[in-house]
PDB file of C-alpha atoms in Angstrom:
ATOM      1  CA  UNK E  16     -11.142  21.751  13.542  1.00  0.00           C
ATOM      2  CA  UNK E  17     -10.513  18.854  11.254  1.00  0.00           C
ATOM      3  CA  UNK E  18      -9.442  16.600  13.608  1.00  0.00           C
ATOM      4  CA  UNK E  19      -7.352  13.610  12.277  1.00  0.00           C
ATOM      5  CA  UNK E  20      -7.538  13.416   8.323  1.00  0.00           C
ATOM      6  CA  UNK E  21      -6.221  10.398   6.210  1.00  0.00           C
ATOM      7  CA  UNK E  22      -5.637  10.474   2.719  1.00  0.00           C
ATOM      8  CA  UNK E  23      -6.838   8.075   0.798  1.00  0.00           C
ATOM      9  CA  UNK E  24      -9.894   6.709   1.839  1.00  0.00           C
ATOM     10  CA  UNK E  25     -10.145   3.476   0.016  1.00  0.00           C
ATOM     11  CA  UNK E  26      -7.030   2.384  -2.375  1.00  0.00           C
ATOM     12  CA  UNK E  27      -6.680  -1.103  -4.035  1.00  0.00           C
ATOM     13  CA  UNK E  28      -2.591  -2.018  -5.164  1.00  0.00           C
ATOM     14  CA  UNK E  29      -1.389  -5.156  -7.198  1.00  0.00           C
ATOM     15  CA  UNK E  30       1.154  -6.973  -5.044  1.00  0.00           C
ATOM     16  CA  UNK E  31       4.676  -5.017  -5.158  1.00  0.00           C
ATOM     17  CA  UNK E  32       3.171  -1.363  -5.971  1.00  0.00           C
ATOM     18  CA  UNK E  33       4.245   1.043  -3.606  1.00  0.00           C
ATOM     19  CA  UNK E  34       2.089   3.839  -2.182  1.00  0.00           C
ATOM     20  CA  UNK E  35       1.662   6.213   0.981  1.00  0.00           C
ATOM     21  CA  UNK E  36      -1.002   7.193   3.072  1.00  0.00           C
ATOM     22  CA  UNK E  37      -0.891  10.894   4.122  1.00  0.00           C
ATOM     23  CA  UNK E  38      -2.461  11.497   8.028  1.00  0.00           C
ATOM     24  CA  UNK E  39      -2.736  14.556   9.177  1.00  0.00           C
ATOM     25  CA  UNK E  40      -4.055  16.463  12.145  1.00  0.00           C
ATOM     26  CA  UNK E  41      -4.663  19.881  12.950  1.00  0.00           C
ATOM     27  CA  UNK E  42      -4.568  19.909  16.749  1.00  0.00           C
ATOM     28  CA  UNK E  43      -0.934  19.955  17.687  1.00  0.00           C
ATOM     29  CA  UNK E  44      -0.745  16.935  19.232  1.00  0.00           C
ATOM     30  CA  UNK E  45       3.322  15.669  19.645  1.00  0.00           C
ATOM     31  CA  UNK E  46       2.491  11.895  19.101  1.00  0.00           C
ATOM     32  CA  UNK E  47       1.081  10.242  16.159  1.00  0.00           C
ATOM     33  CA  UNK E  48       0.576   6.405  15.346  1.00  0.00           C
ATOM     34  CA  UNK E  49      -0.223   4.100  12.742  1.00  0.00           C
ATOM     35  CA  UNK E  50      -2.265   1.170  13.568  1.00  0.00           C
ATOM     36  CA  UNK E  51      -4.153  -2.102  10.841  1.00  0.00           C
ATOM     37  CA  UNK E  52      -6.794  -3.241  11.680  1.00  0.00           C
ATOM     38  CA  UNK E  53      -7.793  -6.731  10.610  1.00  0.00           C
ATOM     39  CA  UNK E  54     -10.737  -8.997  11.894  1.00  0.00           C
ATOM     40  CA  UNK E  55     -10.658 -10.756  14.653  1.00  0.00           C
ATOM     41  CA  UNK E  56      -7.183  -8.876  15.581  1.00  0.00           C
ATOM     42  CA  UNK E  57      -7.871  -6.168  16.769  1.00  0.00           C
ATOM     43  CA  UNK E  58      -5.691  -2.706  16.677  1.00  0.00           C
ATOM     44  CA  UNK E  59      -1.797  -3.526  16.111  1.00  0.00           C
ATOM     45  CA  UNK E  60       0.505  -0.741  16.529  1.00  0.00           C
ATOM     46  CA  UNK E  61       2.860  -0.815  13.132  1.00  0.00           C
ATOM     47  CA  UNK E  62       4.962   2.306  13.837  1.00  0.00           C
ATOM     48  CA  UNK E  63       4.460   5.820  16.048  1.00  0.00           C
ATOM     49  CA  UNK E  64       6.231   9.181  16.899  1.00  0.00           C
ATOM     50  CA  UNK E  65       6.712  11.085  19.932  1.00  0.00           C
ATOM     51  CA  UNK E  66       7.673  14.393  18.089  1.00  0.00           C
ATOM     52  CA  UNK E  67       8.859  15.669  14.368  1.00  0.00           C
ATOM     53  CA  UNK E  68      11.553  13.475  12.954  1.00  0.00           C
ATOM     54  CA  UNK E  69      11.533  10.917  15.684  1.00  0.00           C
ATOM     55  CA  UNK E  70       9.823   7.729  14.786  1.00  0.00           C
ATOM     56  CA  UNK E  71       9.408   4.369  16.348  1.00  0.00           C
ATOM     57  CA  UNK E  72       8.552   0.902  15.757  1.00  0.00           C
ATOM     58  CA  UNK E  73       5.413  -0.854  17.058  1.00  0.00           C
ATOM     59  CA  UNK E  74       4.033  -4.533  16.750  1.00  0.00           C
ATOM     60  CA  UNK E  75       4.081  -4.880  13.586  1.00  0.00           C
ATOM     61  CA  UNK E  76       6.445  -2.614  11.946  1.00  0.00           C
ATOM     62  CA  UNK E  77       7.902  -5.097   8.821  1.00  0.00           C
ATOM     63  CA  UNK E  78       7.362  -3.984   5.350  1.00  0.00           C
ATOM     64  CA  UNK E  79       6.131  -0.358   6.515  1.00  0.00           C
ATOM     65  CA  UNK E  80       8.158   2.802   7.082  1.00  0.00           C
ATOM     66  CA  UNK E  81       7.064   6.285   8.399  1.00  0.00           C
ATOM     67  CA  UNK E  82       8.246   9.257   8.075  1.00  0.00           C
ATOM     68  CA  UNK E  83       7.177  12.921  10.370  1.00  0.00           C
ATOM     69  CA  UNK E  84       8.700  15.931   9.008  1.00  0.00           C
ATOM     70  CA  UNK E  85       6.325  18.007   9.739  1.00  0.00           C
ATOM     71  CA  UNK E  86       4.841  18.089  13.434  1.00  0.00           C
ATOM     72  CA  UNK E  87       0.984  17.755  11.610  1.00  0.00           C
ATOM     73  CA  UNK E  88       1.662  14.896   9.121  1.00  0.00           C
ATOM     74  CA  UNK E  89       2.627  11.437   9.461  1.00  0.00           C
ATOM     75  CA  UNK E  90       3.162   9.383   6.139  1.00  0.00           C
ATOM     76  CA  UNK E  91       2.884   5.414   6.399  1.00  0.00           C
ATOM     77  CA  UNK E  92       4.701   3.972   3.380  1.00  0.00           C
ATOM     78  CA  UNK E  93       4.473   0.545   1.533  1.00  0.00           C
ATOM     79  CA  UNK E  94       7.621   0.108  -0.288  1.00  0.00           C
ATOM     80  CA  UNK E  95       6.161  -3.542  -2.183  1.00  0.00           C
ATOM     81  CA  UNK E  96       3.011  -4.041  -1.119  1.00  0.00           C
ATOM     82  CA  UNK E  97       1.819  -7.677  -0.507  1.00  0.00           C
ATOM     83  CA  UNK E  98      -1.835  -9.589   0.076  1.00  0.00           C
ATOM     84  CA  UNK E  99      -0.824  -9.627   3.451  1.00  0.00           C
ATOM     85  CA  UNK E 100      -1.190  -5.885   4.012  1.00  0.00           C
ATOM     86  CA  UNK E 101      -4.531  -6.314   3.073  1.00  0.00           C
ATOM     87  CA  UNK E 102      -6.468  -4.282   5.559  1.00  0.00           C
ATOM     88  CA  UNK E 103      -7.748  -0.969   7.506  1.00  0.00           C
ATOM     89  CA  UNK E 104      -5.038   1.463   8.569  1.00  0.00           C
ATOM     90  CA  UNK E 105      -6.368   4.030  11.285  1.00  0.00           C
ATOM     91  CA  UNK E 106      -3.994   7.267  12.225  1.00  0.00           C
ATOM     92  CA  UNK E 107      -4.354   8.598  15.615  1.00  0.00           C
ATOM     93  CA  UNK E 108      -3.023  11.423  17.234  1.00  0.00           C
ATOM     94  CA  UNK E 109      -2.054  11.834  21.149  1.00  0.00           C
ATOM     95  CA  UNK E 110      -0.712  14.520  23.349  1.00  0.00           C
ATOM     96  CA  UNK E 111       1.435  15.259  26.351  1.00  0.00           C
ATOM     97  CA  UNK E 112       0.261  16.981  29.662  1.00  0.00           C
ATOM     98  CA  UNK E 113       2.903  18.144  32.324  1.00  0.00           C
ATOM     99  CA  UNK E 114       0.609  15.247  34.723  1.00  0.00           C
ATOM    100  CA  UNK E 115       0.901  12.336  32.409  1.00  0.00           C
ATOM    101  CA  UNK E 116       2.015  11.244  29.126  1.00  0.00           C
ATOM    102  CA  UNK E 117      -0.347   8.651  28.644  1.00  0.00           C
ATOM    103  CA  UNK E 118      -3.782  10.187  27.311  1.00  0.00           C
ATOM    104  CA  UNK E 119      -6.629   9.562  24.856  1.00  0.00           C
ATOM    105  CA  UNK E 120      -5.755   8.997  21.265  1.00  0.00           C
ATOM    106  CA  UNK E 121      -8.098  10.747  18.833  1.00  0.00           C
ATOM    107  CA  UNK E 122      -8.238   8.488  15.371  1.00  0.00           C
ATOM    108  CA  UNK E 123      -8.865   9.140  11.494  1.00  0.00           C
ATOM    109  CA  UNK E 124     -11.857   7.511   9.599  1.00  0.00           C
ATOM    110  CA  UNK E 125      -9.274   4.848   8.127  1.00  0.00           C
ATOM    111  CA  UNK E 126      -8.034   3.571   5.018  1.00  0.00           C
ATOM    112  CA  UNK E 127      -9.820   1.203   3.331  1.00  0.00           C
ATOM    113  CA  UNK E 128      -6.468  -1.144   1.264  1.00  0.00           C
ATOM    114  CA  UNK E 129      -6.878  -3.878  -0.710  1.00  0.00           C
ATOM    115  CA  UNK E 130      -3.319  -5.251  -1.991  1.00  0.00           C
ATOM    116  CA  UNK E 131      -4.447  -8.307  -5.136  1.00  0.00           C
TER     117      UNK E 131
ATOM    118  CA  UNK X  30       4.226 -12.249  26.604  1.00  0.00           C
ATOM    119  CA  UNK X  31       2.001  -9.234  27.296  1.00  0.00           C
ATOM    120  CA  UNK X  32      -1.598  -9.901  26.067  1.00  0.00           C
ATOM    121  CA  UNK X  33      -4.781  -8.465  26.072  1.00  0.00           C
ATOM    122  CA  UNK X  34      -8.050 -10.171  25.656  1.00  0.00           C
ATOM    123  CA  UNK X  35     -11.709  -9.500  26.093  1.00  0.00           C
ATOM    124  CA  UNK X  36     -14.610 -11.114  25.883  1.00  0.00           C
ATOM    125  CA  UNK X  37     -17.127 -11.965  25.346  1.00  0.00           C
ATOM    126  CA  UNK X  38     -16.241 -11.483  21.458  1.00  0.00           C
ATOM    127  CA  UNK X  39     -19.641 -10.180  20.876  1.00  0.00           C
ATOM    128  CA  UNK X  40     -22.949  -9.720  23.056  1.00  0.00           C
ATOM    129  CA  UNK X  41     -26.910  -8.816  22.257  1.00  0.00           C
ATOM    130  CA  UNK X  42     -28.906  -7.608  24.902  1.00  0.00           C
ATOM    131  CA  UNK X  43     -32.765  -6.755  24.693  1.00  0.00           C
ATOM    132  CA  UNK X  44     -32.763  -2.465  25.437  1.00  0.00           C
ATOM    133  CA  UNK X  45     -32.792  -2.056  29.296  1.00  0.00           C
ATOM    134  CA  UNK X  46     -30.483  -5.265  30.139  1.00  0.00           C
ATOM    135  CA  UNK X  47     -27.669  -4.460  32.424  1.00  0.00           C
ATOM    136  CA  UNK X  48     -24.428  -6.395  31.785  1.00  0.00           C
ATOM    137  CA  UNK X  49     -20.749  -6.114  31.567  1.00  0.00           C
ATOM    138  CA  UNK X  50     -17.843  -6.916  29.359  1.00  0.00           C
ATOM    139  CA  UNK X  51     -14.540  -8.228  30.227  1.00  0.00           C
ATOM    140  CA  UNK X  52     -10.896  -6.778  29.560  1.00  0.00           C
ATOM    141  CA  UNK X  53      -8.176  -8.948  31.182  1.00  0.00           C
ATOM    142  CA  UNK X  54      -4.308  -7.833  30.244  1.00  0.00           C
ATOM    143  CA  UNK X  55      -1.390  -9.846  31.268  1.00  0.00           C
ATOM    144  CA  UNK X  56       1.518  -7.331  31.340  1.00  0.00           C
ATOM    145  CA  UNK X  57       4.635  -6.354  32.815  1.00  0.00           C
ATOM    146  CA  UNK X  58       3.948  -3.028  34.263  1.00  0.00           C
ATOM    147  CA  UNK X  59       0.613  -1.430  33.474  1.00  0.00           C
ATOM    148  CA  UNK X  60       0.264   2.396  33.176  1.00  0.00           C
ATOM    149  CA  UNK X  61      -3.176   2.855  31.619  1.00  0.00           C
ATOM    150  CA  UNK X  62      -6.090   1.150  30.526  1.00  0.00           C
ATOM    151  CA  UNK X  63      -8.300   2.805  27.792  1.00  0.00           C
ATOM    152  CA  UNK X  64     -11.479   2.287  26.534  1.00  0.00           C
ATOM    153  CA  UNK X  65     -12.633   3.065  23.094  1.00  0.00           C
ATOM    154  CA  UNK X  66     -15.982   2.520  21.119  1.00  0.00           C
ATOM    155  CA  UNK X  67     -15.637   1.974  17.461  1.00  0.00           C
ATOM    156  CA  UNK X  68     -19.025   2.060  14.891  1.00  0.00           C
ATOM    157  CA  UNK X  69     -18.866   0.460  11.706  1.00  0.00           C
ATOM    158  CA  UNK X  70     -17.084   1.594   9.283  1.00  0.00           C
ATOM    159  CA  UNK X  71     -15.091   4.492  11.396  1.00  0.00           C
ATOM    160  CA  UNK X  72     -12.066   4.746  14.016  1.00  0.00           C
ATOM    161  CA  UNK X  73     -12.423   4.492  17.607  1.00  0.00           C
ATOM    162  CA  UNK X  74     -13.427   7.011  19.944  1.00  0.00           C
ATOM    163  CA  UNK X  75     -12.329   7.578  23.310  1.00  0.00           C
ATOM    164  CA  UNK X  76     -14.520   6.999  26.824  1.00  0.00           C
ATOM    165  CA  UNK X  77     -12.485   6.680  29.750  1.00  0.00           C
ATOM    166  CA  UNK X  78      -9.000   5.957  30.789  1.00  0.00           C
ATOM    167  CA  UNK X  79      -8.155   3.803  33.949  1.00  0.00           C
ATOM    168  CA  UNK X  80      -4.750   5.028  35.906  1.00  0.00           C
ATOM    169  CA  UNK X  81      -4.328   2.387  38.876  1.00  0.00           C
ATOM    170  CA  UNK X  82      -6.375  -0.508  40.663  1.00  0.00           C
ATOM    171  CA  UNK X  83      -9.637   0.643  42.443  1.00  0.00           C
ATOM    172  CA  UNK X  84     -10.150   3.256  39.714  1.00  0.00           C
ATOM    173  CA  UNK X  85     -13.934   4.084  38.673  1.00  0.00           C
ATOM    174  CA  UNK X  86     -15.054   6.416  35.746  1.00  0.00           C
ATOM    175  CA  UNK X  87     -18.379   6.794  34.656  1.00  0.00           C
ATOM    176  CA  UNK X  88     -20.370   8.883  31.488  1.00  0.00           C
ATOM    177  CA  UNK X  89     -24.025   8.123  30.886  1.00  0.00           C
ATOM    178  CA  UNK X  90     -24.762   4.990  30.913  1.00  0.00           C
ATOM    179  CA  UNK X  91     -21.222   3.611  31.040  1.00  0.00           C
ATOM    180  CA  UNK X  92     -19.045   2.871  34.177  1.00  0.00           C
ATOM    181  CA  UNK X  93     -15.397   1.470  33.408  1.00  0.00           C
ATOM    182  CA  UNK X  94     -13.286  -0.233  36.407  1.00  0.00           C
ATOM    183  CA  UNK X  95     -10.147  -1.043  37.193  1.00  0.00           C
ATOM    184  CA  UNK X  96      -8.078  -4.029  39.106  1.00  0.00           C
ATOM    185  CA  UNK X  97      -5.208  -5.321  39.034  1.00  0.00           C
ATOM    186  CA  UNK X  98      -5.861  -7.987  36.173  1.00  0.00           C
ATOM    187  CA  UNK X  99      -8.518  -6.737  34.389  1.00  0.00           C
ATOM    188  CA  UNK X 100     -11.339  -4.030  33.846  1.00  0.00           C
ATOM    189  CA  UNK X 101     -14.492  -4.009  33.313  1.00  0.00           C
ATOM    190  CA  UNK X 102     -16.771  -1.979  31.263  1.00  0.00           C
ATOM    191  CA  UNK X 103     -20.663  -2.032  32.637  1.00  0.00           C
ATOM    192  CA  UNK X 104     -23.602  -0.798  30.940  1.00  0.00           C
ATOM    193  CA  UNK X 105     -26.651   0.126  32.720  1.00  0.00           C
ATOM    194  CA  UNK X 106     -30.044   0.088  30.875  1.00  0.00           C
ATOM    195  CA  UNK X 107     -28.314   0.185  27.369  1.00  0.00           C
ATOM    196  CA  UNK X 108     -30.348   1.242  24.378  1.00  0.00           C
ATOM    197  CA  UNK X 109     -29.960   0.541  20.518  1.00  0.00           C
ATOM    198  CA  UNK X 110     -27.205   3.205  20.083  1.00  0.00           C
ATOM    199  CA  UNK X 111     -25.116   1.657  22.635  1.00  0.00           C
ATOM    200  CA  UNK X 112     -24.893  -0.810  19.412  1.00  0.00           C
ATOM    201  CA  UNK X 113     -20.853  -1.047  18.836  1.00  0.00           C
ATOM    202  CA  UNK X 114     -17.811  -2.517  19.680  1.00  0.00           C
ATOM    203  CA  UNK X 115     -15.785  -1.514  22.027  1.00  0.00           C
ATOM    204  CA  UNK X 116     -11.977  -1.679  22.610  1.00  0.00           C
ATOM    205  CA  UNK X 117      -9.608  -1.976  25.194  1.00  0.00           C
ATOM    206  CA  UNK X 118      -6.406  -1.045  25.318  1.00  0.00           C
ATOM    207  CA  UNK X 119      -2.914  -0.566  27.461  1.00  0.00           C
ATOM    208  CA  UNK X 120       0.309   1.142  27.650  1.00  0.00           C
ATOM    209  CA  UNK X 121       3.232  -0.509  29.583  1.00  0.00           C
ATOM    210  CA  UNK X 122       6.328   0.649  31.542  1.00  0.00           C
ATOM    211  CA  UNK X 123       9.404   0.979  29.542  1.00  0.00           C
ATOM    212  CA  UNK X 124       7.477   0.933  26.328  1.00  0.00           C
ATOM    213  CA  UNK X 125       6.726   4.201  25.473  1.00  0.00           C
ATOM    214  CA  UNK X 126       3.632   5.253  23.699  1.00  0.00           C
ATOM    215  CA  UNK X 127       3.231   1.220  22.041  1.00  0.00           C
ATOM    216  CA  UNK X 128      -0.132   0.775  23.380  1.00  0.00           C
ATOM    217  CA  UNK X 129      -1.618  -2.986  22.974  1.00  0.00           C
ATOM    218  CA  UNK X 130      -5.039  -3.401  22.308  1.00  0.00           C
ATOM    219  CA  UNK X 131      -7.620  -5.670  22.963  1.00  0.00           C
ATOM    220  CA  UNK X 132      -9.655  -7.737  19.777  1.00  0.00           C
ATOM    221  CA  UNK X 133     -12.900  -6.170  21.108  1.00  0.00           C
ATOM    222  CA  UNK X 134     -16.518  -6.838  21.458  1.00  0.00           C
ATOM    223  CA  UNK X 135     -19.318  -6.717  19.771  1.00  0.00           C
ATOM    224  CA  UNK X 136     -22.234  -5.438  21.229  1.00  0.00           C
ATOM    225  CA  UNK X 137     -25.735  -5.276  20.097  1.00  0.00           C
ATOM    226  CA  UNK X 138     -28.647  -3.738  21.473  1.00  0.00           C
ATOM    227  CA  UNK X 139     -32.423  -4.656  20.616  1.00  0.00           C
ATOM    228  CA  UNK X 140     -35.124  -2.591  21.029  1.00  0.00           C
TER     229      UNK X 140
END
């Protein structure tokens, strides 16, 4: 098993390129997330999905969109990238047990993103 | 607003020093509590998760616990690859799977 796999690993964009990062996992886990990571800040949540073609919006969902067709992938789009969204996006995937839907997250090796 | 803080932002201890860091969350209705390690340079990986108040887990040299406003995460005669930081996080009522986490600490470990 793979695990969680993200695609690229490092990437650098002029301001108002657009790209996507693939994520994918191979353990058939219904949720999936999208999270930057920036110094100092912590994890924020920018978008997640509980199940193929459902998606959500998390902390900091503006100038991101998502997309899950397929129950193993999870793209994370940057329609006009900015300086701002300078930083390193981790995937994770999660699952759901009959007991509780609240369990461990298992996360990709990130993507490095530098936006000049 | 729901918050999540920890501290202290970073730590060294000399190999065999007990201590404990601090998670304290401010939120409406708690449902978990997580805690993740994260080396340099790669994502997080899960240790324990914390259900309701009173709550204990333990692996190795790790024990995580649970109240009501905060947990704790205590380390018991760490050694150098206890060298990390290490994340906490929660998931609320009525918010789904938007989990909130913690900036972290920074621990470091001297042999």
């Amino acid at each position: 098993n793979a695990g969680v796999t993200q695609t690229p690993k490092f990437r650098v964009l002029k301001t108002g390129q657009s790209m996507t990062l693939l994520c994918a996992q191979d353990m058939n886990h219904e949720y999936m997330y999208w999270y930057r990571q920036d110094p100092g800040m912590g994890l924020r949540l920018i978008h997640y999905s509980v199940g193929e073609g459902t998606t959500a919006k998390g902390e900091v969902p503006d100038g991101y969109n998502v997309s899950r067709l397929k129950k193993q992938n999870f793209l994370l789009g940057l329609e006009s990238a900015a300086p701002s969204q300078t930083s390193v996006y981790f995937c994770a995937s999660s699952y759901r047990t009959v007991r509780d839907p609240y369990n461990e997250q298992f996360f990709g090796p990130g993507t490095r993103l530098t936006v000049l | 607003e729901d918050q999540v803080t920890q501290s202290p932002e970073a730590l060294r201890l000399q190999e065999g020093e007990s201590s404990s860091l601090n998670c304290s969350y401010t939120v409406s209705g708690l449902r978990g509590l997580f805690w993740y390690r994260q080396d340099p340079g790669k994502g997080p990986e899960f240790l324990f998760t914390l259900y309701s108040a009173g709550e204990e887990k333990e692996k190795e040299r790790l024990k995580a616990t649970l109240t009501k406003k905060e947990s704790f995460l205590h380390i018991t005669a760490p050694k150098p690859e206890d060298s990390a930081t290490y994340l906490c996080a929660v998931v609320r009522v009525n918010y789904g799977q938007n989990f909130v986490f913690g900036p972290g600490t920074r621990l470091s470990v001297l042999p």
